[in-house]
Short mmCIF file of C-alpha atoms in Angstrom, two decimals:
data_model
loop_
_atom_site.label_atom_id
_atom_site.label_comp_id
_atom_site.label_asym_id
_atom_site.label_seq_id
_atom_site.Cartn_x
_atom_site.Cartn_y
_atom_site.Cartn_z
CA MET A 1498 -19.77 -15.22 11.87
CA TYR A 1499 -16.71 -15.89 8.92
CA ASP A 1500 -17.28 -19.49 7.07
CA PHE A 1501 -14.38 -21.28 8.35
CA ASP A 1502 -13.48 -24.90 7.06
CA SER A 1503 -15.40 -27.11 9.74
CA GLU A 1504 -13.20 -29.96 10.03
CA ARG A 1505 -10.04 -28.20 10.39
CA VAL A 1506 -12.03 -26.18 13.39
CA GLU A 1507 -12.81 -29.35 14.53
CA LYS A 1508 -8.62 -30.54 14.32
CA LEU A 1509 -8.32 -27.09 16.14
CA GLU A 1510 -10.69 -27.82 19.18
CA GLN A 1511 -8.80 -31.61 19.10
CA LEU A 1512 -5.57 -30.22 19.49
CA LYS A 1513 -6.64 -27.60 22.33
CA GLN A 1514 -8.09 -30.49 24.58
CA MET A 1515 -4.66 -32.46 23.63
CA GLY A 1516 -3.30 -29.30 25.90
CA ILE A 1517 -1.64 -28.15 22.07
CA MET A 1518 -1.97 -24.50 22.06
CA PRO A 1519 -2.63 -23.59 18.24
CA TYR A 1520 -0.93 -20.38 18.11
CA PRO A 1521 2.15 -20.37 20.68
CA HIS A 1522 5.06 -17.52 21.00
CA GLY A 1523 8.12 -17.85 21.98
CA LEU A 1524 9.25 -19.41 19.59
CA SER A 1525 12.92 -18.51 18.61
CA VAL A 1526 14.50 -20.26 15.05
CA THR A 1527 18.46 -20.72 14.46
CA HIS A 1528 18.46 -21.49 11.00
CA THR A 1529 16.31 -21.34 7.52
CA ALA A 1530 15.78 -23.85 5.28
CA ASN A 1531 18.14 -22.74 2.66
CA GLN A 1532 20.86 -22.57 5.85
CA VAL A 1533 20.56 -26.09 6.79
CA HIS A 1534 21.36 -27.67 3.50
CA GLU A 1535 24.24 -25.05 3.63
CA LEU A 1536 25.49 -26.58 7.04
CA ILE A 1537 24.93 -30.19 5.13
CA GLY A 1538 26.82 -29.58 2.16
CA GLU A 1539 27.47 -32.58 0.47
CA ARG A 1540 28.32 -34.78 3.16
CA ASP A 1541 27.13 -38.28 4.14
CA ASN A 1542 25.40 -39.71 6.55
CA ASP A 1543 28.32 -40.71 8.28
CA ALA A 1544 29.97 -37.72 8.35
CA LEU A 1545 26.77 -35.89 9.79
CA ALA A 1546 26.88 -38.43 12.50
CA ASP A 1547 29.54 -37.36 14.20
CA ASP A 1548 27.99 -33.31 13.88
CA GLU A 1549 26.09 -32.21 17.04
CA THR A 1550 24.85 -29.11 15.41
CA GLU A 1551 21.50 -28.41 16.64
CA VAL A 1552 19.20 -26.41 14.57
CA CYS A 1553 15.59 -24.56 15.03
CA VAL A 1554 13.99 -24.48 11.36
CA ALA A 1555 10.15 -23.48 11.48
CA GLY A 1556 7.78 -23.09 8.22
CA ARG A 1557 4.75 -23.91 6.58
CA LEU A 1558 3.71 -27.83 6.31
CA MET A 1559 3.65 -28.04 2.41
CA PHE A 1560 4.56 -32.28 2.47
CA LYS A 1561 3.63 -34.87 4.76
CA ASN A 1562 4.08 -38.69 4.89
CA GLU A 1563 3.22 -40.94 8.03
CA MET A 1564 4.81 -44.12 8.38
CA GLY A 1565 3.44 -46.17 11.94
CA LYS A 1566 5.76 -44.47 14.25
CA ALA A 1567 7.66 -42.34 11.79
CA GLY A 1568 7.11 -40.32 9.09
CA PHE A 1569 8.66 -37.14 6.77
CA ALA A 1570 7.71 -33.70 6.20
CA ARG A 1571 9.03 -31.18 4.26
CA ILE A 1572 8.48 -27.52 5.27
CA GLN A 1573 8.79 -24.30 3.80
CA ASP A 1574 10.27 -21.07 4.87
CA ASP A 1575 11.12 -17.44 3.30
CA SER A 1576 14.73 -19.12 2.00
CA GLY A 1577 12.93 -22.35 0.71
CA ARG A 1578 12.04 -25.74 1.57
CA VAL A 1579 13.73 -28.57 3.75
CA GLN A 1580 12.37 -31.96 5.23
CA VAL A 1581 12.38 -32.87 8.52
CA TYR A 1582 12.33 -36.37 10.12
CA VAL A 1583 9.77 -37.35 12.79
CA ARG A 1584 10.26 -40.53 15.00
CA LYS A 1585 7.55 -41.32 17.91
CA ASN A 1586 10.75 -42.11 20.23
CA MET A 1587 13.06 -38.99 19.63
CA VAL A 1588 10.43 -36.44 19.63
CA GLY A 1589 7.81 -38.23 22.68
CA GLU A 1590 4.11 -39.70 22.56
CA ASP A 1591 2.81 -36.42 23.29
CA ALA A 1592 4.56 -34.55 20.64
CA PHE A 1593 4.17 -37.43 17.98
CA ALA A 1594 0.34 -37.56 18.76
CA GLY A 1595 0.16 -33.99 17.83
CA TRP A 1596 2.06 -34.52 14.71
CA LYS A 1597 -0.56 -36.70 13.25
CA LYS A 1598 -3.18 -34.27 13.67
CA LEU A 1599 -1.18 -31.56 11.63
CA ASP A 1600 -2.50 -30.53 8.66
CA LEU A 1601 -0.78 -29.20 5.23
CA GLY A 1602 -0.30 -25.48 5.45
CA ASP A 1603 0.29 -25.47 9.52
CA HIS A 1604 3.24 -23.74 10.55
CA VAL A 1605 5.56 -25.91 12.77
CA HIS A 1606 8.36 -25.49 14.40
CA VAL A 1607 11.34 -28.00 14.43
CA THR A 1608 14.00 -28.99 16.80
CA GLY A 1609 17.39 -31.33 15.68
CA ARG A 1610 20.35 -32.39 14.20
CA LEU A 1611 21.49 -32.84 10.58
CA MET A 1612 21.42 -35.87 8.80
CA ARG A 1613 21.04 -37.28 5.25
CA THR A 1614 18.30 -39.93 3.96
CA ARG A 1615 19.08 -42.86 2.05
CA THR A 1616 17.90 -41.11 -1.34
CA GLY A 1617 20.60 -39.09 -0.39
CA GLU A 1618 18.21 -35.55 0.44
CA SER A 1619 19.41 -33.38 3.25
CA THR A 1620 17.09 -33.49 6.75
CA VAL A 1621 16.25 -32.22 10.00
CA LYS A 1622 16.20 -35.68 12.11
CA ALA A 1623 13.54 -33.68 15.26
CA SER A 1624 13.98 -34.46 18.50
CA ALA A 1625 10.74 -31.75 19.52
CA ILE A 1626 8.25 -30.72 16.67
CA VAL A 1627 5.79 -27.92 17.62
CA LEU A 1628 2.97 -26.35 15.87
CA ALA A 1629 3.61 -23.17 15.89
CA ALA A 1630 -0.13 -21.68 13.92
CA LYS A 1631 -2.80 -23.66 13.03
CA CYS A 1632 -4.06 -23.10 9.43
CA ILE A 1633 -8.26 -23.87 9.36
CA ARG A 1634 -8.09 -22.94 5.54
CA SER A 1635 -7.57 -26.29 2.54
CA LEU A 1636 -4.87 -25.84 0.18
CA PRO A 1637 -5.38 -25.34 -3.42
CA ASP A 1638 -4.86 -29.32 -4.96
CA LYS A 1639 -1.35 -30.07 -4.85
CA HIS A 1640 -1.56 -31.69 -7.97
CA LYS A 1641 -3.00 -29.15 -10.29
CA GLY A 1642 -1.26 -26.18 -7.85
CA LEU A 1643 -2.47 -22.13 -7.86
CA THR A 1644 -3.43 -21.84 -11.62
CA ASP A 1645 -6.47 -18.77 -11.42
CA PRO A 1646 -4.79 -15.70 -11.67
CA GLU A 1647 -7.89 -13.95 -9.98
CA PHE A 1648 -7.32 -16.04 -7.36
CA ARG A 1649 -4.06 -15.06 -6.86
CA ASN A 1650 -4.45 -11.57 -7.27
CA ARG A 1651 -6.91 -11.27 -4.80
CA HIS A 1652 -5.54 -14.25 -2.36
CA ARG A 1653 -1.91 -12.64 -2.49
CA TYR A 1654 -0.65 -14.77 0.45
CA VAL A 1655 -2.04 -17.92 -0.68
CA ASP A 1656 -0.02 -17.47 -3.98
CA LEU A 1657 3.27 -16.54 -2.62
CA PHE A 1658 3.48 -19.71 -0.09
CA MET A 1659 1.92 -21.96 -3.18
CA ASN A 1660 3.75 -20.70 -6.02
CA GLU A 1661 7.76 -20.36 -6.03
CA GLU A 1662 7.86 -18.66 -9.32
CA SER A 1663 5.54 -15.61 -7.26
CA ARG A 1664 7.90 -15.41 -4.42
CA ASP A 1665 11.22 -14.93 -6.98
CA THR A 1666 9.15 -12.35 -8.48
CA PHE A 1667 8.42 -10.17 -5.77
CA ARG A 1668 12.26 -10.56 -4.36
CA LYS A 1669 13.98 -9.66 -8.03
CA ARG A 1670 10.93 -6.51 -7.38
CA ALA A 1671 12.78 -6.07 -4.04
CA GLN A 1672 16.30 -6.20 -5.77
CA ILE A 1673 15.08 -4.03 -8.79
CA VAL A 1674 14.15 -1.01 -6.44
CA GLY A 1675 16.83 -1.75 -3.93
CA GLY A 1676 19.03 -1.25 -7.00
CA ILE A 1677 17.95 1.72 -8.23
CA ARG A 1678 18.57 3.40 -5.00
CA ASP A 1679 21.95 2.17 -4.92
CA PHE A 1680 22.57 3.63 -8.53
CA PHE A 1681 21.75 7.01 -7.80
CA GLN A 1682 22.97 7.12 -4.27
CA THR A 1683 26.24 6.14 -5.24
CA ARG A 1684 25.96 9.27 -8.24
CA GLY A 1685 25.27 11.85 -5.69
CA PHE A 1686 21.13 12.22 -5.59
CA MET A 1687 19.69 12.57 -2.87
CA GLU A 1688 16.10 10.75 -1.94
CA VAL A 1689 13.16 12.78 -0.88
CA GLU A 1690 9.72 12.06 -0.37
CA THR A 1691 6.78 14.67 -1.87
CA PRO A 1692 3.10 15.33 -0.66
CA MET A 1693 0.81 12.43 -1.08
CA MET A 1694 -2.51 14.50 -0.56
CA GLN A 1695 -1.88 17.78 -3.09
CA THR A 1696 -4.25 21.13 -3.15
CA ILE A 1697 -3.64 20.93 -6.82
CA PRO A 1698 -2.26 17.88 -8.87
CA GLY A 1699 0.35 18.41 -11.45
CA GLY A 1700 3.32 17.01 -13.11
CA ALA A 1701 1.06 15.13 -15.78
CA ALA A 1702 -1.52 14.17 -17.86
CA ALA A 1703 -4.63 12.43 -15.93
CA ARG A 1704 -7.55 12.50 -13.67
CA PRO A 1705 -6.42 12.37 -10.28
CA PHE A 1706 -8.18 10.72 -7.17
CA VAL A 1707 -10.13 13.45 -5.04
CA THR A 1708 -10.51 12.97 -0.93
CA HIS A 1709 -11.61 15.20 1.35
CA HIS A 1710 -9.77 16.56 4.91
CA ASN A 1711 -12.53 16.95 7.39
CA ALA A 1712 -10.26 19.32 9.40
CA LEU A 1713 -8.97 21.56 6.70
CA ASP A 1714 -13.02 21.43 5.30
CA MET A 1715 -11.36 20.47 2.48
CA ASP A 1716 -10.68 18.88 -1.07
CA LEU A 1717 -7.72 17.42 -1.75
CA TYR A 1718 -6.03 15.02 -4.85
CA MET A 1719 -3.88 11.99 -4.35
CA ARG A 1720 -1.27 12.88 -6.56
CA ILE A 1721 -0.36 12.06 -10.35
CA ALA A 1722 3.13 12.75 -10.08
CA PRO A 1723 6.00 13.81 -7.88
CA GLU A 1724 7.13 16.38 -10.53
CA LEU A 1725 6.41 19.76 -9.54
CA TYR A 1726 7.26 19.23 -6.03
CA LEU A 1727 10.87 17.75 -7.14
CA LYS A 1728 11.52 20.83 -9.58
CA ARG A 1729 10.96 22.75 -6.20
CA LEU A 1730 13.59 21.13 -4.54
CA VAL A 1731 15.58 21.75 -7.57
CA VAL A 1732 14.63 25.76 -6.94
CA GLY A 1733 15.94 25.36 -2.92
CA GLY A 1734 19.63 24.05 -4.19
CA PHE A 1735 19.08 20.52 -4.25
CA HIS A 1736 20.45 19.81 -7.19
CA ARG A 1737 20.16 16.38 -7.46
CA VAL A 1738 16.97 14.68 -6.03
CA PHE A 1739 15.06 11.29 -6.90
CA GLU A 1740 12.28 9.84 -5.28
CA VAL A 1741 10.49 6.03 -5.22
CA ASN A 1742 6.80 6.41 -4.41
CA ARG A 1743 3.62 5.82 -5.29
CA ASN A 1744 0.78 7.30 -8.06
CA PHE A 1745 -2.56 7.33 -7.31
CA ARG A 1746 -4.42 7.82 -11.74
CA ASN A 1747 -8.58 7.68 -11.82
CA GLU A 1748 -8.10 5.56 -14.89
CA GLY A 1749 -8.93 2.20 -16.47
CA ILE A 1750 -7.20 -1.19 -14.87
CA SER A 1751 -5.99 -3.40 -17.77
CA ALA A 1752 -2.48 -5.54 -17.90
CA GLN A 1753 -0.92 -2.33 -18.26
CA HIS A 1754 -2.33 -0.02 -15.63
CA ASN A 1755 -2.99 0.24 -11.72
CA PRO A 1756 -4.77 2.68 -10.59
CA GLU A 1757 -1.56 2.79 -7.83
CA PHE A 1758 1.27 2.23 -9.15
CA THR A 1759 5.19 3.37 -8.29
CA MET A 1760 7.20 5.33 -10.33
CA LEU A 1761 10.73 6.74 -9.69
CA GLU A 1762 11.05 10.54 -10.84
CA PHE A 1763 14.57 11.35 -10.79
CA TYR A 1764 16.37 15.78 -11.56
CA TRP A 1765 19.43 16.64 -12.36
CA ALA A 1766 20.59 20.66 -12.56
CA TYR A 1767 22.65 21.11 -15.26
CA ALA A 1768 22.72 18.06 -17.31
CA ASN A 1769 20.54 17.59 -20.51
CA TRP A 1770 17.69 15.61 -21.65
CA HIS A 1771 20.71 13.60 -23.42
CA ASP A 1772 22.42 13.02 -20.26
CA MET A 1773 19.21 11.61 -19.27
CA MET A 1774 18.65 8.99 -22.21
CA ASP A 1775 22.33 8.03 -21.00
CA MET A 1776 22.19 7.17 -17.60
CA THR A 1777 18.71 5.18 -18.60
CA GLU A 1778 20.80 3.10 -20.65
CA GLU A 1779 23.13 2.58 -17.47
CA LEU A 1780 20.62 1.99 -15.20
CA VAL A 1781 18.43 -0.74 -16.73
CA SER A 1782 20.90 -2.39 -18.29
CA ASN A 1783 22.68 -2.46 -15.22
CA LEU A 1784 19.25 -3.73 -13.38
CA ALA A 1785 18.99 -6.31 -16.34
CA GLN A 1786 22.80 -7.94 -15.41
CA ASP A 1787 22.17 -7.85 -11.72
CA VAL A 1788 18.66 -9.96 -12.22
CA CYS A 1789 18.63 -11.24 -14.98
CA GLY A 1790 22.13 -12.33 -15.49
CA GLY A 1791 23.17 -10.69 -18.59
CA THR A 1792 21.75 -7.79 -21.02
CA THR A 1793 19.85 -10.54 -22.84
CA VAL A 1794 16.70 -10.35 -21.47
CA GLU A 1795 13.43 -13.00 -22.82
CA TYR A 1796 10.11 -11.55 -22.44
CA GLY A 1797 7.26 -13.06 -23.87
CA GLU A 1798 7.52 -14.34 -27.08
CA HIS A 1799 10.62 -11.33 -27.55
CA THR A 1800 14.16 -11.19 -27.03
CA LEU A 1801 15.01 -7.83 -25.87
CA ASP A 1802 18.11 -6.71 -25.73
CA PHE A 1803 19.29 -4.28 -23.29
CA SER A 1804 23.39 -3.27 -24.86
CA ARG A 1805 24.05 -0.02 -25.41
CA PRO A 1806 23.19 2.19 -27.27
CA TRP A 1807 19.55 1.56 -28.03
CA ALA A 1808 17.91 3.43 -30.94
CA ARG A 1809 16.43 7.35 -30.93
CA VAL A 1810 14.44 8.41 -32.86
CA SER A 1811 12.16 11.44 -33.43
CA MET A 1812 8.11 11.46 -33.11
CA ALA A 1813 8.07 12.85 -36.77
CA ASP A 1814 10.14 10.22 -38.46
CA ALA A 1815 8.80 7.58 -36.59
CA ILE A 1816 5.27 8.08 -37.99
CA ALA A 1817 6.41 9.05 -40.89
CA GLU A 1818 7.82 5.91 -40.96
CA ALA A 1819 5.26 3.99 -40.15
CA VAL A 1820 2.43 5.38 -42.31
CA GLY A 1821 4.55 6.45 -45.90
CA LEU A 1822 4.78 10.15 -45.32
CA SER A 1823 6.96 12.12 -45.97
CA SER A 1824 8.82 14.23 -43.54
CA THR A 1825 7.18 17.30 -45.00
CA ASP A 1826 3.36 15.67 -44.97
CA VAL A 1827 3.76 14.31 -41.42
CA VAL A 1828 3.97 17.83 -39.65
CA LYS A 1829 0.60 18.80 -41.86
CA PRO A 1830 -2.96 18.38 -39.77
CA GLU A 1831 -4.80 18.15 -43.16
CA MET A 1832 -2.64 15.23 -44.70
CA LEU A 1833 -2.70 13.54 -41.08
CA LYS A 1834 -6.31 13.44 -41.25
CA GLN A 1835 -6.60 12.26 -44.82
CA ARG A 1836 -4.04 9.51 -43.50
CA TRP A 1837 -6.08 8.17 -41.18
CA LEU A 1838 -9.31 8.27 -43.25
CA ALA A 1839 -7.95 6.32 -45.54
CA ASP A 1840 -7.29 3.85 -43.16
CA HIS A 1841 -10.44 4.14 -41.28
CA PRO A 1842 -13.19 5.48 -44.09
CA LYS A 1843 -15.83 5.36 -40.98
CA ASP A 1844 -14.67 7.44 -38.82
CA THR A 1845 -15.98 10.23 -40.03
CA ASP A 1846 -16.80 12.33 -37.33
CA SER A 1847 -15.29 15.19 -37.65
CA GLU A 1848 -16.30 15.97 -33.73
CA ASP A 1849 -13.85 12.74 -32.47
CA LEU A 1850 -11.43 14.10 -35.30
CA PRO A 1851 -7.99 16.05 -34.08
CA VAL A 1852 -7.64 19.33 -35.12
CA THR A 1853 -3.82 20.41 -34.45
CA MET A 1854 -0.84 18.23 -35.50
CA GLY A 1855 0.15 17.56 -31.75
CA LYS A 1856 -3.26 15.95 -31.14
CA TRP A 1857 -2.90 14.01 -34.64
CA PHE A 1858 0.74 12.63 -33.63
CA GLN A 1859 -0.48 11.22 -30.62
CA ARG A 1860 -3.04 9.28 -32.51
CA PHE A 1861 -1.04 8.07 -35.13
CA PHE A 1862 1.94 7.19 -32.95
CA ASP A 1863 -0.34 4.99 -29.96
CA HIS A 1864 -2.19 3.56 -32.96
CA TYR A 1865 0.78 3.30 -35.61
CA VAL A 1866 4.31 3.27 -34.10
CA GLU A 1867 4.07 2.32 -30.24
CA PRO A 1868 2.85 -1.45 -30.73
CA GLY A 1869 6.30 -2.43 -32.85
CA LEU A 1870 8.52 -1.07 -30.59
CA ILE A 1871 9.63 -3.85 -29.25
CA GLN A 1872 13.42 -3.09 -28.44
CA PRO A 1873 15.05 -0.60 -26.29
CA THR A 1874 13.83 3.13 -28.26
CA PHE A 1875 13.97 6.23 -26.96
CA ILE A 1876 11.57 8.45 -29.00
CA THR A 1877 12.41 12.37 -29.58
CA ASP A 1878 11.44 15.68 -30.17
CA PHE A 1879 7.63 15.40 -28.91
CA PRO A 1880 5.09 18.38 -30.32
CA THR A 1881 4.82 21.66 -27.58
CA GLU A 1882 1.18 21.49 -27.42
CA ILE A 1883 1.01 18.01 -25.75
CA SER A 1884 4.37 18.77 -23.49
CA PRO A 1885 3.23 20.94 -21.49
CA LEU A 1886 6.23 21.14 -18.65
CA SER A 1887 8.79 20.41 -20.84
CA ARG A 1888 11.28 23.12 -22.16
CA ARG A 1889 10.73 23.93 -26.04
CA ASN A 1890 13.66 23.41 -29.15
CA ASP A 1891 15.71 26.47 -29.63
CA ASN A 1892 15.58 25.16 -33.35
CA ASN A 1893 12.14 24.17 -33.60
CA PRO A 1894 10.01 25.92 -31.19
CA GLU A 1895 7.47 23.76 -32.25
CA THR A 1896 8.79 20.91 -30.61
CA VAL A 1897 10.46 20.32 -27.48
CA GLU A 1898 13.87 18.17 -25.37
CA ARG A 1899 11.88 15.74 -24.55
CA PHE A 1900 11.76 12.29 -25.03
CA GLU A 1901 10.18 8.86 -24.20
CA LEU A 1902 11.49 5.02 -23.57
CA PHE A 1903 9.80 2.42 -25.26
CA VAL A 1904 10.33 -1.43 -24.49
CA ALA A 1905 8.26 -4.48 -25.98
CA GLY A 1906 5.37 -2.02 -26.87
CA LYS A 1907 5.37 -0.22 -23.76
CA GLU A 1908 6.19 3.31 -22.53
CA ILE A 1909 8.76 3.04 -19.60
CA ALA A 1910 10.11 5.72 -19.34
CA ASN A 1911 9.41 9.87 -19.49
CA GLY A 1912 12.08 12.29 -20.14
CA PHE A 1913 13.16 16.07 -20.93
CA ASN A 1914 14.63 19.11 -20.44
CA GLU A 1915 12.55 20.68 -17.73
CA LEU A 1916 10.68 24.15 -18.48
CA ASN A 1917 12.10 26.55 -16.44
CA ASP A 1918 10.75 29.60 -17.85
CA PRO A 1919 8.31 31.35 -15.51
CA VAL A 1920 6.42 33.41 -17.90
CA ASP A 1921 6.13 30.47 -20.63
CA GLN A 1922 5.02 27.98 -17.64
CA ALA A 1923 2.11 30.31 -17.23
CA GLN A 1924 1.40 30.52 -20.47
CA ARG A 1925 1.22 27.05 -20.92
CA PHE A 1926 -0.75 26.02 -17.48
CA ALA A 1927 -3.09 28.64 -19.06
CA ALA A 1928 -3.49 27.07 -22.25
CA GLN A 1929 -4.10 23.64 -20.27
CA VAL A 1930 -6.82 25.10 -18.49
CA GLU A 1931 -8.88 26.33 -21.51
CA ALA A 1932 -8.39 22.85 -22.30
CA ARG A 1933 -9.59 21.45 -19.57
CA ASP A 1934 -13.07 24.29 -19.69
CA SER A 1935 -13.43 22.40 -23.25
CA GLY A 1936 -13.69 18.99 -21.86
CA ASP A 1937 -10.40 17.68 -21.91
CA ASP A 1938 -10.66 16.24 -17.93
CA GLU A 1939 -7.25 14.90 -18.14
CA ALA A 1940 -5.30 18.39 -18.75
CA MET A 1941 -3.79 20.15 -16.13
CA PHE A 1942 -4.66 22.78 -13.72
CA PHE A 1943 -2.94 25.94 -13.28
CA ASP A 1944 -0.30 26.09 -10.46
CA SER A 1945 0.36 29.32 -9.38
CA ASP A 1946 2.58 28.53 -6.56
CA TYR A 1947 4.69 25.88 -8.73
CA VAL A 1948 5.30 29.35 -11.36
CA GLU A 1949 6.19 31.36 -8.50
CA ALA A 1950 8.62 28.73 -7.36
CA LEU A 1951 10.19 29.34 -11.01
CA SER A 1952 9.80 33.00 -10.79
CA TYR A 1953 13.10 32.28 -8.23
CA GLY A 1954 14.93 30.67 -11.07
CA MET A 1955 15.65 27.22 -11.59
CA PRO A 1956 18.79 26.45 -13.25
CA PRO A 1957 18.60 24.37 -16.13
CA THR A 1958 17.40 20.84 -15.36
CA ALA A 1959 16.86 17.85 -16.58
CA GLY A 1960 14.37 15.05 -15.36
CA GLU A 1961 12.37 11.95 -15.59
CA GLY A 1962 9.98 9.00 -14.76
CA ILE A 1963 10.55 5.47 -15.15
CA GLY A 1964 7.51 3.42 -14.62
CA VAL A 1965 8.86 0.88 -11.77
CA ASP A 1966 5.89 -1.61 -12.15
CA ARG A 1967 6.43 -2.06 -16.01
CA LEU A 1968 10.27 -1.94 -15.16
CA VAL A 1969 10.17 -4.56 -13.47
CA MET A 1970 7.18 -6.87 -15.45
CA LEU A 1971 10.02 -6.34 -18.13
CA LEU A 1972 12.60 -7.91 -16.41
CA THR A 1973 10.44 -10.55 -14.87
CA ASN A 1974 8.90 -11.85 -17.68
CA ARG A 1975 5.50 -10.98 -16.78
CA GLN A 1976 2.49 -9.64 -19.19
CA SER A 1977 0.07 -8.46 -16.22
CA ILE A 1978 0.96 -5.43 -14.15
CA ARG A 1979 -1.26 -7.36 -11.53
CA ASP A 1980 1.60 -10.09 -11.16
CA VAL A 1981 3.86 -7.95 -10.28
CA ILE A 1982 2.04 -5.73 -7.55
CA LEU A 1983 1.96 -7.52 -4.28
CA PHE A 1984 -2.38 -6.22 -3.82
CA PRO A 1985 -3.60 -5.06 -7.10
CA THR A 1986 -6.44 -3.09 -7.60
CA LEU A 1987 -9.36 -5.39 -8.78
CA ARG A 1988 -13.07 -5.22 -8.72
CA ARG A 1989 -15.51 -6.17 -6.08
CA LEU A 1990 -16.44 -9.94 -5.88
CA GLY A 1991 -19.56 -10.36 -8.30
CA GLU A 1992 -19.46 -6.97 -10.01
CA SER A 1993 -18.67 -7.93 -14.10
#
């Protein structure tokens, strides 16, 4: 049996004995707390005395002050808080007796008229007050508040009604996601849904979650990206598509990573990667304007400037500048190895050191470049080796027409001109399979159905994925991804 708060359970029984239902239904609400404040406006008590408007409000009891045959309370709904004045000779003896049994955290339903107290506070003068739902857990200390991040993440429902900051974060998250949908729909993009359980995981280099379908007796993978299915739709004739939905990656948990996360992916036929960068600038700067009131946004110790245009720097140039190599030496694996060992003399195990330019670029970029990319910056021209789904650069086949967006030291977006040559794609899938057989468990599988789809001809297309959770972090000044996901993945209690 669950261990309830014994004192509150006892009050619950007392209320039942008084004939008060602790969990009634059929209670209607006519106004929110915020609407009550709007109704009262700037009017004084004399003006309100002639107003016969009756309101029915309901919310969680967050403050209570008993004063003999009267008392004040503050109730909170999803719009805010409003004060309630309760008087015995107005609500009746039985209702007042029930009022005296109420605890902080209880949901109450109040009917009454509008008034203003002597201190000027907008108030509902109760003519009836009813318990709407009994809370049988004690609330966190009202003075210290709810500050423990572990408790807040595990008990989001408590965090939300105790912390206006958290409520505001998730209101803004909803605003951001709604803004994304409006942005694309007004530009002729169609919102679609693609499978979350897939026979072959694809679209990203990541370790998938595996599940099993009993009726078909087959293993399935939770999707790591919707990319390959969205590009099948482009082949099918939907030339502007987008999806906002969940991805699942079997990776570590940190302030930047949650195994289940939200991605925006969009694909645009007859557009190119420059168009995608332009569109990304427009999307994010518009969201910053709508959510934060301007394109200058505070994030931790940084002031981010989302006004356009943003910097665009090739990966080779970014690495060369960061470590002091020339443009010719930065593409030589042996020179990169020497430079790495100069900074990491103990890292001499040859089995752990990359051997190709692509792998060295990834290591150098992650270590030397990414943490310093604070203002919005597009890193472009990635090595082909680490970009198995991107179109090669016509002038330099060793690189691809790909970019990633970085803000505040975080990767926010990844986009590129899509590889639509089925023969080249099959060869790159084969290279990924070889890497997987050599021990790279994040390498891609060979998706023969996707290659077949490309064989029917995909028009020139550009595509992009944007991490919604990380974007929300930036626009709400939250340092941990757990603070912008309502119910983040957490270790089981008792595990370190």
